[in-house]
C-alpha atoms as one frame of an Amber mdcrd trajectory, in Angstrom:
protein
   0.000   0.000   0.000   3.354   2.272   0.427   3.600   1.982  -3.229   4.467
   5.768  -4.871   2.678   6.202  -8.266   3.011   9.608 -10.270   0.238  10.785
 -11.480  -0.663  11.106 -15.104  -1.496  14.439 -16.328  -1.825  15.631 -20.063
   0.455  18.806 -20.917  -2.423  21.444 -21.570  -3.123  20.591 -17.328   0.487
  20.772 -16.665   0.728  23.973 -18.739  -2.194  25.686 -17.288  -1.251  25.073
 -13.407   2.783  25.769 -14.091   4.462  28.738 -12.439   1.823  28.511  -8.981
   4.161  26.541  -7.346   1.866  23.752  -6.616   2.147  19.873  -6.433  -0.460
  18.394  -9.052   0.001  14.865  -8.011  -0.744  16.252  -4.160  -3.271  19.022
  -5.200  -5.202  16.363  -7.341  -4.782  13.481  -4.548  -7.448  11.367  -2.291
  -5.585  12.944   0.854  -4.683  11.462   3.888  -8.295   9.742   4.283  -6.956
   7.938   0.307  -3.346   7.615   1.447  -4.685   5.536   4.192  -7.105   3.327
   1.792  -4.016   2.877  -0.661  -6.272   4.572  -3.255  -3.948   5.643  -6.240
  -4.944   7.651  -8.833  -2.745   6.774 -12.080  -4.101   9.454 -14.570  -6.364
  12.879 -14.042  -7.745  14.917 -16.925 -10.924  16.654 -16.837 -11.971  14.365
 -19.274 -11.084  10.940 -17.404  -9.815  10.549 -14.110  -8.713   6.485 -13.151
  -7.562   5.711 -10.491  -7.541   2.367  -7.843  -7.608   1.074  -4.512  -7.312
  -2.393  -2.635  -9.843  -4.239  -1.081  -7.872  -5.970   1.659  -7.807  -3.584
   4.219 -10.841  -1.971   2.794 -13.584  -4.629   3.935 -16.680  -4.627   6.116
 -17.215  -7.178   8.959 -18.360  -9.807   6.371 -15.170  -9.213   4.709 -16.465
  -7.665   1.251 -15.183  -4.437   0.044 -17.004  -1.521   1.992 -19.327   0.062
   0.289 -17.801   3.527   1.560 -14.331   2.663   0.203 -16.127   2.432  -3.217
 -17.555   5.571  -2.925 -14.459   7.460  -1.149 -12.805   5.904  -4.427 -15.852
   7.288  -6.409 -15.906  10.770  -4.511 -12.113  11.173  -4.829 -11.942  10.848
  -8.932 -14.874  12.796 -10.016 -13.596  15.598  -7.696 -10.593  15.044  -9.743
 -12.168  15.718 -12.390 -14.448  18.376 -11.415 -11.283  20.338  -9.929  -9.246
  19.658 -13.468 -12.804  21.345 -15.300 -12.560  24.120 -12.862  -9.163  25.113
 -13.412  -6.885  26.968 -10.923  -9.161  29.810 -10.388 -12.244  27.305  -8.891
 -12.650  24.745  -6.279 -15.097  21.974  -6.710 -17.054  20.992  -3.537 -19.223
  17.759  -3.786 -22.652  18.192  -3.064 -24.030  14.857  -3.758 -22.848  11.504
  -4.685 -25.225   8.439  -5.519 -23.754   4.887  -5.440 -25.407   1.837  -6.649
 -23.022  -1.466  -5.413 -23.284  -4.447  -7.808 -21.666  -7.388  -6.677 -19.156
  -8.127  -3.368 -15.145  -8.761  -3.705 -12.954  -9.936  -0.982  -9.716  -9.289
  -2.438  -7.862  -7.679  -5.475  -7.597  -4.297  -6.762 -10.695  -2.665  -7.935
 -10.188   0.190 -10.690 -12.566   3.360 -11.185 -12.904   5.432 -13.579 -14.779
   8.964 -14.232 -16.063  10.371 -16.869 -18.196  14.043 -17.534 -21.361  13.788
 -17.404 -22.060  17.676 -17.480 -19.118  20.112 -17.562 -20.627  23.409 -16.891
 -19.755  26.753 -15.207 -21.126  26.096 -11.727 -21.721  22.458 -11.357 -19.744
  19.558 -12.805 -21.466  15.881 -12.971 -19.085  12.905 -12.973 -20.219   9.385
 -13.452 -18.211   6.695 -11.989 -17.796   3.544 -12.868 -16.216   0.709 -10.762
 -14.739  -2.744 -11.687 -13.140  -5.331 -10.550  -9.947  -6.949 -11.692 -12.129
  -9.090 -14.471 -13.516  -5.555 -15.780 -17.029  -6.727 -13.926 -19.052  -3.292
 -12.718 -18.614  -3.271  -8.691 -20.466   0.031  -8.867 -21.818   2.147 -10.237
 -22.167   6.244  -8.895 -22.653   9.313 -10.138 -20.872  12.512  -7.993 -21.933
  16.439  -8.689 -19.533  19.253  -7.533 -20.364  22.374  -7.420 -17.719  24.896
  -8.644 -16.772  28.008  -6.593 -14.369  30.721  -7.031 -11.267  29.654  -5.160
 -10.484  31.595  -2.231  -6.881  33.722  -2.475  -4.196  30.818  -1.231  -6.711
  28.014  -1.577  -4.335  25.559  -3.495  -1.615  25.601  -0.750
């Protein structure tokens, strides 16, 4: 779960956030609450964000995956994406996140991945889709953010 992964980012993302002295791969992260799932997120574009996260040590008491790991996993790469839309003058708050679970796992590596579902300028509507290692849908969720102007020193 240690494992360091750089993030992916096209150049127009890395152009438009150079010279504001900011991290990407920490800016566009799942945090310490994701650092502690082992959630990864291997590429970001406002487009697409993928990204994963282990089930073992993300299980409930019957030993499946959590349904709240899928949807911190969920939450975490449509913000992503939301954020990337946004651009360095917004902030994207969620403001509400649907998740439908499919089927159980007790171990592996399940992959998300987010896509737009509405890109606009005050709210931002990712769907989220969640599979397993055999590309079977583990969920399915859709996340909205709303977009706000970002407050002077807001990314770091």
């Amino acid at each position: 779960m240690g494992e360091q992964t750089t993030t992916r980012f096209p150049q127009e993302i890395i152009d438009q956030w150079a010279g504001l002295g900011i991290d990407l791969p920490t800016l566009f992260s799942a945090g310490h609450l994701g650092e502690r799932m082992g959630l990864t997120i291997l590429e970001a574009s406002p487009e697409k964000v993928v990204g994963t996260l282990p089930v073992e040590g993300n299980t409930q008491p019957y030993g499946l995956l959590h349904g709240g790991a899928s949807a911190v996993l969920a939450e975490t790469l449509g913000s992503v994406g939301a954020m990337l839309h946004g651009g360095p003058g917004r902030i994207a708050v969620g403001v509400d996140l649907n998740c439908t679970h499919h089927r159980g796992l007790r171990s592996g590596t399940v992959t998300g991945t987010a896509t737009p579902l509405h890109r606009g300028r005050s709210t931002a509507t990712y769907e989220i889709a969640v599979t397993d290692e055999q590309g079977r849908r583990v969920c399915s969720a859709r996340l909205t953010c709303l977009l706000r102007d970002a407050p002077e020193n807001a990314h770091g």
